mmCIF file of C-alpha atoms in Angstrom:
data_model
loop_
_atom_site.group_PDB
_atom_site.id
_atom_site.type_symbol
_atom_site.label_atom_id
_atom_site.label_comp_id
_atom_site.label_asym_id
_atom_site.label_seq_id
_atom_site.Cartn_x
_atom_site.Cartn_y
_atom_site.Cartn_z
ATOM 1 C CA UNK A 7 101.955 87.484 109.112
ATOM 2 C CA UNK A 8 101.582 84.518 106.266
ATOM 3 C CA UNK A 9 99.818 85.985 103.560
ATOM 4 C CA UNK A 10 97.237 83.406 101.396
ATOM 5 C CA UNK A 11 94.195 85.949 99.596
ATOM 6 C CA UNK A 12 94.899 88.944 97.635
ATOM 7 C CA UNK A 13 93.123 90.240 101.311
ATOM 8 C CA UNK A 14 94.495 91.076 104.104
ATOM 9 C CA UNK A 15 93.999 88.396 107.067
ATOM 10 C CA UNK A 16 93.313 92.120 109.124
ATOM 11 C CA UNK A 17 90.438 92.664 106.708
ATOM 12 C CA UNK A 18 86.458 90.994 107.369
ATOM 13 C CA UNK A 19 86.421 90.771 104.085
ATOM 14 C CA UNK A 20 90.023 87.781 104.851
ATOM 15 C CA UNK A 21 88.474 84.299 103.623
ATOM 16 C CA UNK A 22 90.835 82.583 105.238
ATOM 17 C CA UNK A 23 90.096 78.691 104.659
ATOM 18 C CA UNK A 24 91.605 78.404 100.926
ATOM 19 C CA UNK A 25 94.254 76.703 99.321
ATOM 20 C CA UNK A 26 97.380 75.999 100.130
ATOM 21 C CA UNK A 27 100.468 74.499 99.207
ATOM 22 C CA UNK A 28 102.508 72.598 101.472
ATOM 23 C CA UNK A 29 106.415 72.199 100.265
ATOM 24 C CA UNK A 30 106.313 68.789 98.911
ATOM 25 C CA UNK A 31 109.297 68.189 95.490
ATOM 26 C CA UNK A 32 107.999 64.572 94.271
ATOM 27 C CA UNK A 33 104.233 66.783 93.365
ATOM 28 C CA UNK A 34 106.481 69.278 92.112
ATOM 29 C CA UNK A 35 108.038 67.306 89.925
ATOM 30 C CA UNK A 36 105.066 65.026 88.809
ATOM 31 C CA UNK A 37 102.764 68.066 87.862
ATOM 32 C CA UNK A 38 105.869 69.466 85.998
ATOM 33 C CA UNK A 39 106.067 65.910 84.440
ATOM 34 C CA UNK A 40 102.780 65.867 82.898
ATOM 35 C CA UNK A 41 102.319 69.196 81.446
ATOM 36 C CA UNK A 42 105.310 67.974 79.575
ATOM 37 C CA UNK A 43 108.379 69.903 80.620
ATOM 38 C CA UNK A 44 111.221 67.069 81.066
ATOM 39 C CA UNK A 45 114.661 66.995 82.408
ATOM 40 C CA UNK A 46 117.134 67.698 80.011
ATOM 41 C CA UNK A 47 120.288 66.407 80.806
ATOM 42 C CA UNK A 48 121.248 69.012 82.150
ATOM 43 C CA UNK A 49 118.983 68.127 84.556
ATOM 44 C CA UNK A 50 116.320 70.773 84.102
ATOM 45 C CA UNK A 51 113.208 71.509 82.243
ATOM 46 C CA UNK A 52 113.035 75.428 80.994
ATOM 47 C CA UNK A 53 114.563 79.104 81.960
ATOM 48 C CA UNK A 54 112.695 81.553 83.482
ATOM 49 C CA UNK A 55 113.522 85.085 84.664
ATOM 50 C CA UNK A 56 112.404 86.653 87.871
ATOM 51 C CA UNK A 57 112.064 90.678 88.792
ATOM 52 C CA UNK A 58 112.552 92.866 91.727
ATOM 53 C CA UNK A 59 112.212 96.114 91.843
ATOM 54 C CA UNK A 60 113.858 97.297 94.941
ATOM 55 C CA UNK A 61 115.980 96.674 96.991
ATOM 56 C CA UNK A 62 114.642 94.021 99.757
ATOM 57 C CA UNK A 63 113.007 92.386 97.432
ATOM 58 C CA UNK A 64 115.569 90.936 95.761
ATOM 59 C CA UNK A 65 116.882 88.037 98.598
ATOM 60 C CA UNK A 66 113.714 86.424 97.603
ATOM 61 C CA UNK A 67 113.783 86.852 94.428
ATOM 62 C CA UNK A 68 117.640 85.844 95.018
ATOM 63 C CA UNK A 69 115.545 83.200 97.075
ATOM 64 C CA UNK A 70 114.096 81.669 94.336
ATOM 65 C CA UNK A 71 116.520 80.915 92.228
ATOM 66 C CA UNK A 72 118.130 77.626 93.849
ATOM 67 C CA UNK A 73 114.541 76.279 95.684
ATOM 68 C CA UNK A 74 113.506 76.413 91.977
ATOM 69 C CA UNK A 75 116.300 74.285 91.178
ATOM 70 C CA UNK A 76 115.180 71.497 93.270
ATOM 71 C CA UNK A 77 112.745 70.871 90.851
ATOM 72 C CA UNK A 78 114.377 71.671 87.378
ATOM 73 C CA UNK A 79 113.880 75.280 86.962
ATOM 74 C CA UNK A 80 116.677 77.197 85.706
ATOM 75 C CA UNK A 81 116.212 81.031 87.768
ATOM 76 C CA UNK A 82 118.098 83.798 85.897
ATOM 77 C CA UNK A 83 117.175 87.249 89.103
ATOM 78 C CA UNK A 84 117.148 90.450 86.965
ATOM 79 C CA UNK A 85 117.525 93.564 87.925
ATOM 80 C CA UNK A 86 116.803 96.881 87.134
ATOM 81 C CA UNK A 87 118.490 99.761 87.068
ATOM 82 C CA UNK A 88 115.958 101.987 88.702
ATOM 83 C CA UNK A 89 112.389 101.663 89.883
ATOM 84 C CA UNK A 90 110.948 102.727 86.625
ATOM 85 C CA UNK A 91 112.756 100.446 84.722
ATOM 86 C CA UNK A 92 111.633 97.682 85.873
ATOM 87 C CA UNK A 93 107.425 99.124 86.556
ATOM 88 C CA UNK A 94 108.489 99.871 82.505
ATOM 89 C CA UNK A 95 109.123 95.946 82.129
ATOM 90 C CA UNK A 96 106.138 94.861 84.538
ATOM 91 C CA UNK A 97 103.967 97.123 82.770
ATOM 92 C CA UNK A 98 104.309 95.905 79.704
ATOM 93 C CA UNK A 99 104.079 92.206 79.838
ATOM 94 C CA UNK A 100 107.581 91.745 79.949
ATOM 95 C CA UNK A 101 108.836 89.217 82.276
ATOM 96 C CA UNK A 102 108.373 85.512 83.663
ATOM 97 C CA UNK A 103 108.236 86.264 87.596
ATOM 98 C CA UNK A 104 108.266 89.379 89.526
ATOM 99 C CA UNK A 105 108.230 89.766 92.879
ATOM 100 C CA UNK A 106 105.829 92.333 94.209
ATOM 101 C CA UNK A 107 103.509 94.178 96.894
ATOM 102 C CA UNK A 108 100.165 94.812 96.381
ATOM 103 C CA UNK A 109 98.878 97.264 98.496
ATOM 104 C CA UNK A 110 94.600 96.785 99.564
ATOM 105 C CA UNK A 111 93.923 100.313 100.786
ATOM 106 C CA UNK A 112 90.521 101.167 102.575
ATOM 107 C CA UNK A 113 88.492 98.573 100.703
ATOM 108 C CA UNK A 114 88.627 95.538 98.100
ATOM 109 C CA UNK A 115 87.153 97.280 95.214
ATOM 110 C CA UNK A 116 90.271 99.997 95.469
ATOM 111 C CA UNK A 117 93.346 97.513 96.289
ATOM 112 C CA UNK A 118 92.010 93.383 94.855
ATOM 113 C CA UNK A 119 90.236 94.224 91.860
ATOM 114 C CA UNK A 120 92.618 95.764 90.082
ATOM 115 C CA UNK A 121 94.450 93.010 90.214
ATOM 116 C CA UNK A 122 92.431 90.431 89.222
ATOM 117 C CA UNK A 123 89.619 91.855 86.577
ATOM 118 C CA UNK A 124 90.105 90.730 82.871
ATOM 119 C CA UNK A 125 89.702 94.476 81.958
ATOM 120 C CA UNK A 126 91.786 95.807 84.191
ATOM 121 C CA UNK A 127 94.881 94.159 81.941
ATOM 122 C CA UNK A 128 95.965 97.077 80.452
ATOM 123 C CA UNK A 129 99.263 96.788 78.820
ATOM 124 C CA UNK A 130 101.005 99.224 80.174
ATOM 125 C CA UNK A 131 99.947 100.670 84.048
ATOM 126 C CA UNK A 132 101.731 98.919 87.008
ATOM 127 C CA UNK A 133 100.171 98.021 89.130
ATOM 128 C CA UNK A 134 96.699 96.342 87.182
ATOM 129 C CA UNK A 135 96.072 93.482 86.192
ATOM 130 C CA UNK A 136 100.059 93.184 84.847
ATOM 131 C CA UNK A 137 99.462 88.567 85.110
ATOM 132 C CA UNK A 138 96.457 89.298 83.039
ATOM 133 C CA UNK A 139 94.134 86.907 84.858
ATOM 134 C CA UNK A 140 90.796 86.518 83.510
ATOM 135 C CA UNK A 141 87.983 84.394 85.041
ATOM 136 C CA UNK A 142 85.036 85.804 83.997
ATOM 137 C CA UNK A 143 83.098 84.047 87.452
ATOM 138 C CA UNK A 144 86.161 85.865 89.233
ATOM 139 C CA UNK A 145 85.503 89.014 87.758
ATOM 140 C CA UNK A 146 81.194 88.627 88.349
ATOM 141 C CA UNK A 147 81.770 88.390 91.909
ATOM 142 C CA UNK A 148 84.003 90.712 92.703
ATOM 143 C CA UNK A 149 81.478 93.425 90.838
ATOM 144 C CA UNK A 150 78.779 92.144 92.723
ATOM 145 C CA UNK A 151 80.522 92.379 96.105
ATOM 146 C CA UNK A 152 81.080 96.215 94.864
ATOM 147 C CA UNK A 153 77.611 96.945 94.606
ATOM 148 C CA UNK A 154 76.394 95.302 97.810
ATOM 149 C CA UNK A 155 75.844 97.449 100.688
ATOM 150 C CA UNK A 156 75.010 94.775 103.209
ATOM 151 C CA UNK A 157 78.565 93.610 104.570
ATOM 152 C CA UNK A 158 77.768 89.517 105.272
ATOM 153 C CA UNK A 159 76.472 89.457 101.219
ATOM 154 C CA UNK A 160 79.998 91.621 100.670
ATOM 155 C CA UNK A 161 81.623 88.758 102.743
ATOM 156 C CA UNK A 162 79.992 85.880 101.154
ATOM 157 C CA UNK A 163 80.721 87.349 97.292
ATOM 158 C CA UNK A 164 84.954 88.151 98.217
ATOM 159 C CA UNK A 165 85.044 84.830 100.350
ATOM 160 C CA UNK A 166 83.704 82.662 97.036
ATOM 161 C CA UNK A 167 85.921 85.231 94.879
ATOM 162 C CA UNK A 168 89.532 84.036 97.144
ATOM 163 C CA UNK A 169 88.335 80.825 96.815
ATOM 164 C CA UNK A 170 88.680 80.186 92.793
ATOM 165 C CA UNK A 171 91.903 82.381 93.569
ATOM 166 C CA UNK A 172 93.699 80.537 95.432
ATOM 167 C CA UNK A 173 92.892 77.801 93.289
ATOM 168 C CA UNK A 174 93.870 79.097 90.070
ATOM 169 C CA UNK A 175 97.169 80.758 91.829
ATOM 170 C CA UNK A 176 97.545 84.397 88.919
ATOM 171 C CA UNK A 177 100.073 85.538 92.356
ATOM 172 C CA UNK A 178 101.865 83.189 95.450
ATOM 173 C CA UNK A 179 101.088 85.303 97.865
ATOM 174 C CA UNK A 180 103.785 84.336 100.893
ATOM 175 C CA UNK A 181 103.385 87.594 103.446
ATOM 176 C CA UNK A 182 102.192 90.580 104.545
ATOM 177 C CA UNK A 183 104.482 93.853 104.951
ATOM 178 C CA UNK A 184 103.763 95.722 108.823
ATOM 179 C CA UNK A 185 103.993 99.176 108.203
ATOM 180 C CA UNK A 186 104.719 101.737 110.818
ATOM 181 C CA UNK A 187 104.820 105.316 112.164
ATOM 182 C CA UNK A 188 107.022 106.806 113.955
ATOM 183 C CA UNK A 189 106.146 109.823 115.377
ATOM 184 C CA UNK A 190 107.157 111.934 118.216
ATOM 185 C CA UNK A 191 103.928 112.741 120.520
ATOM 186 C CA UNK A 192 105.639 115.816 122.022
ATOM 187 C CA UNK A 193 106.209 117.826 118.980
ATOM 188 C CA UNK A 194 102.254 115.976 116.500
ATOM 189 C CA UNK A 195 98.955 116.229 117.699
ATOM 190 C CA UNK A 196 96.333 113.953 115.806
ATOM 191 C CA UNK A 197 99.009 111.592 114.385
ATOM 192 C CA UNK A 198 97.635 109.319 111.110
ATOM 193 C CA UNK A 199 96.691 105.926 113.316
ATOM 194 C CA UNK A 200 94.203 104.328 109.864
ATOM 195 C CA UNK A 201 94.523 101.857 108.092
ATOM 196 C CA UNK A 202 96.171 104.657 105.232
ATOM 197 C CA UNK A 203 98.824 105.618 107.523
ATOM 198 C CA UNK A 204 101.479 108.506 105.782
ATOM 199 C CA UNK A 205 99.529 107.896 102.346
ATOM 200 C CA UNK A 206 95.785 109.977 104.222
ATOM 201 C CA UNK A 207 95.925 113.667 103.233
ATOM 202 C CA UNK A 208 97.673 114.658 106.972
ATOM 203 C CA UNK A 209 95.032 117.388 106.601
ATOM 204 C CA UNK A 210 94.334 117.624 110.421
ATOM 205 C CA UNK A 211 98.026 116.240 111.855
ATOM 206 C CA UNK A 212 99.257 119.805 114.033
ATOM 207 C CA UNK A 213 102.464 120.978 115.526
ATOM 208 C CA UNK A 214 102.367 120.951 119.671
#
């Protein structure tokens, strides 16, 4: 499924009506011109690196290179020798762009807040607020949503937070990643079927 916010579209807290950005090369070029990034003699405005942490993310990073070249951004796809090296690079803020996967887990408090809260930009901690995004209004909305017991009020708070984040775009979401659990129903009893999947404790599964 396409993704437009930091909350999964299957979640009751997902807000579908957020800013979306259609392909418009003329507008993108105009924004860069206005920002002062003029094209050089080679047609490029500036250079940046795009990192990836695992093999399946490499094609996405490689796809970005020719696409961003169209608006004058010279991209170098930068591989890491292993996952820990990538994680260190990203968590210590030694990157320009990266391809990543962020899990929501069972509730936004667990999987979403960590990505945006100002006080969670913790250098050296992967899957924290590694992009160093900080908006005090978003902080207040997320903190209130995390403490609110009324479902409808939580939905409203997360809706407003997603609309702000959608305008400011600290992360550009592309799609959700489907995960599947394969098991032999003649051998396995009570397989994991919740949002946690095989990340659940598996303490109630048994062999037939």
